[in-house]
């Protein structure tokens, strides 16, 4: 990700998950064992337990799993770039509403810390999560990731979302 941005990309999409202690991590898969040297679920681990995990598959072999704060901190000026945060809300061991609120708080804190507001897109499959983010920061560009266009259009229209992200298989 960092190399792409340093070589001239205008931005990137990041899959985001949250650790048990509310650290946002760039990672796509539900299970760490699928692609890394660690086992378990990110939302069930603290950042201390997760730190040191690295990818075991090409093309990312030996790249570390990184927190978003660390990733943004390595950029000289993160506000030069556009980011889409694909929030992966895998089931949690805690109350779902509390989990969504905690995840939303972590996103808002991170974006405030790095002064990133205008150049951020946030997407999720969860209306409830997007509603939490929207209640905290009504001007964020939020996208629903629905299972069908019709459902996505209805949700985006009702909630006043910025748009829809949808798999080409579901268009």
mmCIF file of C-alpha atoms in Angstrom:
data_model
loop_
_atom_site.group_PDB
_atom_site.id
_atom_site.type_symbol
_atom_site.label_atom_id
_atom_site.label_comp_id
_atom_site.label_asym_id
_atom_site.label_seq_id
_atom_site.Cartn_x
_atom_site.Cartn_y
_atom_site.Cartn_z
ATOM 1 C CA UNK A 1 0.000 0.000 0.000
ATOM 2 C CA UNK A 2 2.719 2.428 1.012
ATOM 3 C CA UNK A 3 4.818 1.616 -2.058
ATOM 4 C CA UNK A 4 1.862 2.228 -4.375
ATOM 5 C CA UNK A 5 1.133 5.605 -2.788
ATOM 6 C CA UNK A 6 4.803 6.577 -2.821
ATOM 7 C CA UNK A 7 5.012 5.680 -6.530
ATOM 8 C CA UNK A 8 2.174 8.033 -7.461
ATOM 9 C CA UNK A 9 -1.176 6.382 -6.795
ATOM 10 C CA UNK A 10 -3.819 8.947 -5.854
ATOM 11 C CA UNK A 11 -5.302 6.692 -3.207
ATOM 12 C CA UNK A 12 -6.302 3.209 -2.221
ATOM 13 C CA UNK A 13 -9.058 1.021 -0.848
ATOM 14 C CA UNK A 14 -8.285 -0.571 2.485
ATOM 15 C CA UNK A 15 -10.108 -3.423 4.161
ATOM 16 C CA UNK A 16 -10.422 -2.448 7.803
ATOM 17 C CA UNK A 17 -11.025 -4.562 10.879
ATOM 18 C CA UNK A 18 -10.899 -3.681 14.566
ATOM 19 C CA UNK A 19 -9.013 -5.496 17.309
ATOM 20 C CA UNK A 20 -10.470 -6.274 20.720
ATOM 21 C CA UNK A 21 -8.814 -3.099 22.066
ATOM 22 C CA UNK A 22 -10.198 -0.897 19.234
ATOM 23 C CA UNK A 23 -7.105 -0.672 17.029
ATOM 24 C CA UNK A 24 -8.015 -0.441 13.337
ATOM 25 C CA UNK A 25 -6.076 -2.891 11.180
ATOM 26 C CA UNK A 26 -5.736 -3.230 7.410
ATOM 27 C CA UNK A 27 -6.753 -6.834 6.710
ATOM 28 C CA UNK A 28 -9.274 -8.458 4.383
ATOM 29 C CA UNK A 29 -9.801 -12.062 5.421
ATOM 30 C CA UNK A 30 -11.898 -13.151 8.368
ATOM 31 C CA UNK A 31 -9.349 -15.689 9.629
ATOM 32 C CA UNK A 32 -5.684 -14.742 10.099
ATOM 33 C CA UNK A 33 -4.515 -18.293 9.290
ATOM 34 C CA UNK A 34 -5.750 -17.837 5.707
ATOM 35 C CA UNK A 35 -2.866 -15.503 4.811
ATOM 36 C CA UNK A 36 -0.587 -14.935 7.811
ATOM 37 C CA UNK A 37 1.689 -16.627 10.314
ATOM 38 C CA UNK A 38 -0.935 -16.159 13.072
ATOM 39 C CA UNK A 39 -4.238 -17.876 13.833
ATOM 40 C CA UNK A 40 -7.473 -16.442 15.108
ATOM 41 C CA UNK A 41 -9.820 -13.554 14.438
ATOM 42 C CA UNK A 42 -8.696 -9.944 14.553
ATOM 43 C CA UNK A 43 -11.719 -8.798 16.554
ATOM 44 C CA UNK A 44 -10.916 -11.423 19.219
ATOM 45 C CA UNK A 45 -7.277 -10.312 19.656
ATOM 46 C CA UNK A 46 -5.622 -7.246 21.129
ATOM 47 C CA UNK A 47 -3.179 -5.250 19.027
ATOM 48 C CA UNK A 48 -0.352 -6.527 21.267
ATOM 49 C CA UNK A 49 -1.357 -10.130 20.453
ATOM 50 C CA UNK A 50 -1.633 -9.338 16.738
ATOM 51 C CA UNK A 51 1.507 -7.232 16.392
ATOM 52 C CA UNK A 52 4.221 -9.099 14.546
ATOM 53 C CA UNK A 53 1.803 -10.926 12.266
ATOM 54 C CA UNK A 54 3.014 -11.038 8.684
ATOM 55 C CA UNK A 55 1.660 -12.308 5.391
ATOM 56 C CA UNK A 56 2.784 -15.714 4.164
ATOM 57 C CA UNK A 57 1.370 -15.526 0.597
ATOM 58 C CA UNK A 58 2.724 -13.768 -2.473
ATOM 59 C CA UNK A 59 2.715 -10.953 -3.432
ATOM 60 C CA UNK A 60 2.730 -9.648 0.165
ATOM 61 C CA UNK A 61 4.992 -12.311 1.653
ATOM 62 C CA UNK A 62 6.756 -11.035 4.754
ATOM 63 C CA UNK A 63 4.821 -7.735 4.812
ATOM 64 C CA UNK A 64 3.506 -7.058 8.284
ATOM 65 C CA UNK A 65 -0.137 -6.709 9.171
ATOM 66 C CA UNK A 66 -0.308 -3.022 9.969
ATOM 67 C CA UNK A 67 -2.559 -0.728 11.957
ATOM 68 C CA UNK A 68 -4.162 2.105 10.018
ATOM 69 C CA UNK A 69 -2.652 4.593 12.435
ATOM 70 C CA UNK A 70 0.825 3.226 11.684
ATOM 71 C CA UNK A 71 0.164 3.172 7.943
ATOM 72 C CA UNK A 72 -1.089 6.771 7.858
ATOM 73 C CA UNK A 73 1.738 7.843 10.163
ATOM 74 C CA UNK A 74 4.306 6.587 7.643
ATOM 75 C CA UNK A 75 2.972 8.943 4.974
ATOM 76 C CA UNK A 76 4.510 12.398 4.878
ATOM 77 C CA UNK A 77 1.131 13.981 4.114
ATOM 78 C CA UNK A 78 -1.788 11.520 4.150
ATOM 79 C CA UNK A 79 -4.198 14.304 3.171
ATOM 80 C CA UNK A 80 -2.717 14.183 -0.364
ATOM 81 C CA UNK A 81 -4.411 10.809 -0.912
ATOM 82 C CA UNK A 82 -7.940 9.419 -1.201
ATOM 83 C CA UNK A 83 -8.863 6.416 0.909
ATOM 84 C CA UNK A 84 -11.828 4.079 0.813
ATOM 85 C CA UNK A 85 -12.222 2.251 4.097
ATOM 86 C CA UNK A 86 -14.081 -1.022 3.525
ATOM 87 C CA UNK A 87 -15.153 -1.768 7.084
ATOM 88 C CA UNK A 88 -15.196 -5.526 7.629
ATOM 89 C CA UNK A 89 -17.581 -6.040 10.525
ATOM 90 C CA UNK A 90 -17.035 -9.692 11.187
ATOM 91 C CA UNK A 91 -19.107 -11.075 14.058
ATOM 92 C CA UNK A 92 -17.908 -9.992 17.432
ATOM 93 C CA UNK A 93 -18.036 -11.580 20.843
ATOM 94 C CA UNK A 94 -19.743 -8.470 22.226
ATOM 95 C CA UNK A 95 -23.089 -6.801 21.665
ATOM 96 C CA UNK A 96 -23.410 -5.903 17.961
ATOM 97 C CA UNK A 97 -24.657 -2.348 18.565
ATOM 98 C CA UNK A 98 -21.811 -1.720 21.006
ATOM 99 C CA UNK A 99 -19.334 -3.198 18.514
ATOM 100 C CA UNK A 100 -20.631 -0.930 15.710
ATOM 101 C CA UNK A 101 -20.483 2.137 17.957
ATOM 102 C CA UNK A 102 -16.941 1.268 19.101
ATOM 103 C CA UNK A 103 -15.805 0.695 15.499
ATOM 104 C CA UNK A 104 -17.395 4.010 14.422
ATOM 105 C CA UNK A 105 -15.660 5.825 17.296
ATOM 106 C CA UNK A 106 -12.318 4.301 16.281
ATOM 107 C CA UNK A 107 -12.802 5.450 12.656
ATOM 108 C CA UNK A 108 -13.711 9.009 13.682
ATOM 109 C CA UNK A 109 -10.767 9.226 16.127
ATOM 110 C CA UNK A 110 -8.327 7.994 13.480
ATOM 111 C CA UNK A 111 -9.574 10.422 10.838
ATOM 112 C CA UNK A 112 -9.501 13.307 13.319
ATOM 113 C CA UNK A 113 -5.972 12.406 14.408
ATOM 114 C CA UNK A 114 -4.690 12.426 10.825
ATOM 115 C CA UNK A 115 -6.926 15.323 9.746
ATOM 116 C CA UNK A 116 -8.575 13.223 7.045
ATOM 117 C CA UNK A 117 -12.178 14.136 6.404
ATOM 118 C CA UNK A 118 -12.799 15.212 2.839
ATOM 119 C CA UNK A 119 -10.758 12.525 1.095
ATOM 120 C CA UNK A 120 -12.281 9.523 2.867
ATOM 121 C CA UNK A 121 -14.970 7.140 1.675
ATOM 122 C CA UNK A 122 -16.388 4.665 4.177
ATOM 123 C CA UNK A 123 -18.214 1.568 3.020
ATOM 124 C CA UNK A 124 -19.946 -1.221 4.886
ATOM 125 C CA UNK A 125 -22.568 -3.908 4.426
ATOM 126 C CA UNK A 126 -24.187 -2.791 7.699
ATOM 127 C CA UNK A 127 -26.837 -0.065 7.784
ATOM 128 C CA UNK A 128 -26.564 0.029 11.578
ATOM 129 C CA UNK A 129 -22.830 0.683 11.472
ATOM 130 C CA UNK A 130 -23.195 3.397 8.817
ATOM 131 C CA UNK A 131 -25.937 4.963 10.921
ATOM 132 C CA UNK A 132 -23.533 5.161 13.899
ATOM 133 C CA UNK A 133 -20.855 6.810 11.743
ATOM 134 C CA UNK A 134 -23.404 9.172 10.219
ATOM 135 C CA UNK A 135 -24.679 10.242 13.650
ATOM 136 C CA UNK A 136 -21.130 11.149 14.685
ATOM 137 C CA UNK A 137 -19.974 12.718 11.408
ATOM 138 C CA UNK A 138 -22.873 13.547 9.076
ATOM 139 C CA UNK A 139 -20.577 14.868 6.319
ATOM 140 C CA UNK A 140 -18.561 11.697 5.772
ATOM 141 C CA UNK A 141 -18.999 10.057 2.391
ATOM 142 C CA UNK A 142 -20.721 6.794 3.291
ATOM 143 C CA UNK A 143 -21.478 3.882 0.975
ATOM 144 C CA UNK A 144 -23.662 0.842 1.521
ATOM 145 C CA UNK A 145 -22.406 -2.460 0.104
ATOM 146 C CA UNK A 146 -25.684 -4.332 -0.506
ATOM 147 C CA UNK A 147 -26.490 -7.762 -1.886
ATOM 148 C CA UNK A 148 -28.652 -6.224 -4.623
ATOM 149 C CA UNK A 149 -28.863 -2.888 -6.405
ATOM 150 C CA UNK A 150 -32.506 -2.442 -5.438
ATOM 151 C CA UNK A 151 -31.769 -2.934 -1.738
ATOM 152 C CA UNK A 152 -28.746 -0.632 -1.942
ATOM 153 C CA UNK A 153 -30.664 2.135 -3.687
ATOM 154 C CA UNK A 154 -33.443 1.968 -1.100
ATOM 155 C CA UNK A 155 -30.973 2.095 1.806
ATOM 156 C CA UNK A 156 -28.823 4.853 0.254
ATOM 157 C CA UNK A 157 -31.905 6.943 -0.507
ATOM 158 C CA UNK A 158 -33.486 6.485 2.919
ATOM 159 C CA UNK A 159 -30.278 7.203 4.823
ATOM 160 C CA UNK A 160 -29.013 9.952 2.506
ATOM 161 C CA UNK A 161 -25.777 8.082 1.823
ATOM 162 C CA UNK A 162 -23.146 9.233 -0.658
ATOM 163 C CA UNK A 163 -23.474 6.115 -2.770
ATOM 164 C CA UNK A 164 -23.508 2.388 -3.301
ATOM 165 C CA UNK A 165 -20.622 -0.042 -3.659
ATOM 166 C CA UNK A 166 -21.678 -3.275 -5.278
ATOM 167 C CA UNK A 167 -20.091 -6.422 -6.634
ATOM 168 C CA UNK A 168 -20.204 -6.661 -10.407
ATOM 169 C CA UNK A 169 -21.934 -10.026 -9.904
ATOM 170 C CA UNK A 170 -24.840 -8.204 -8.223
ATOM 171 C CA UNK A 171 -25.311 -5.347 -10.684
#
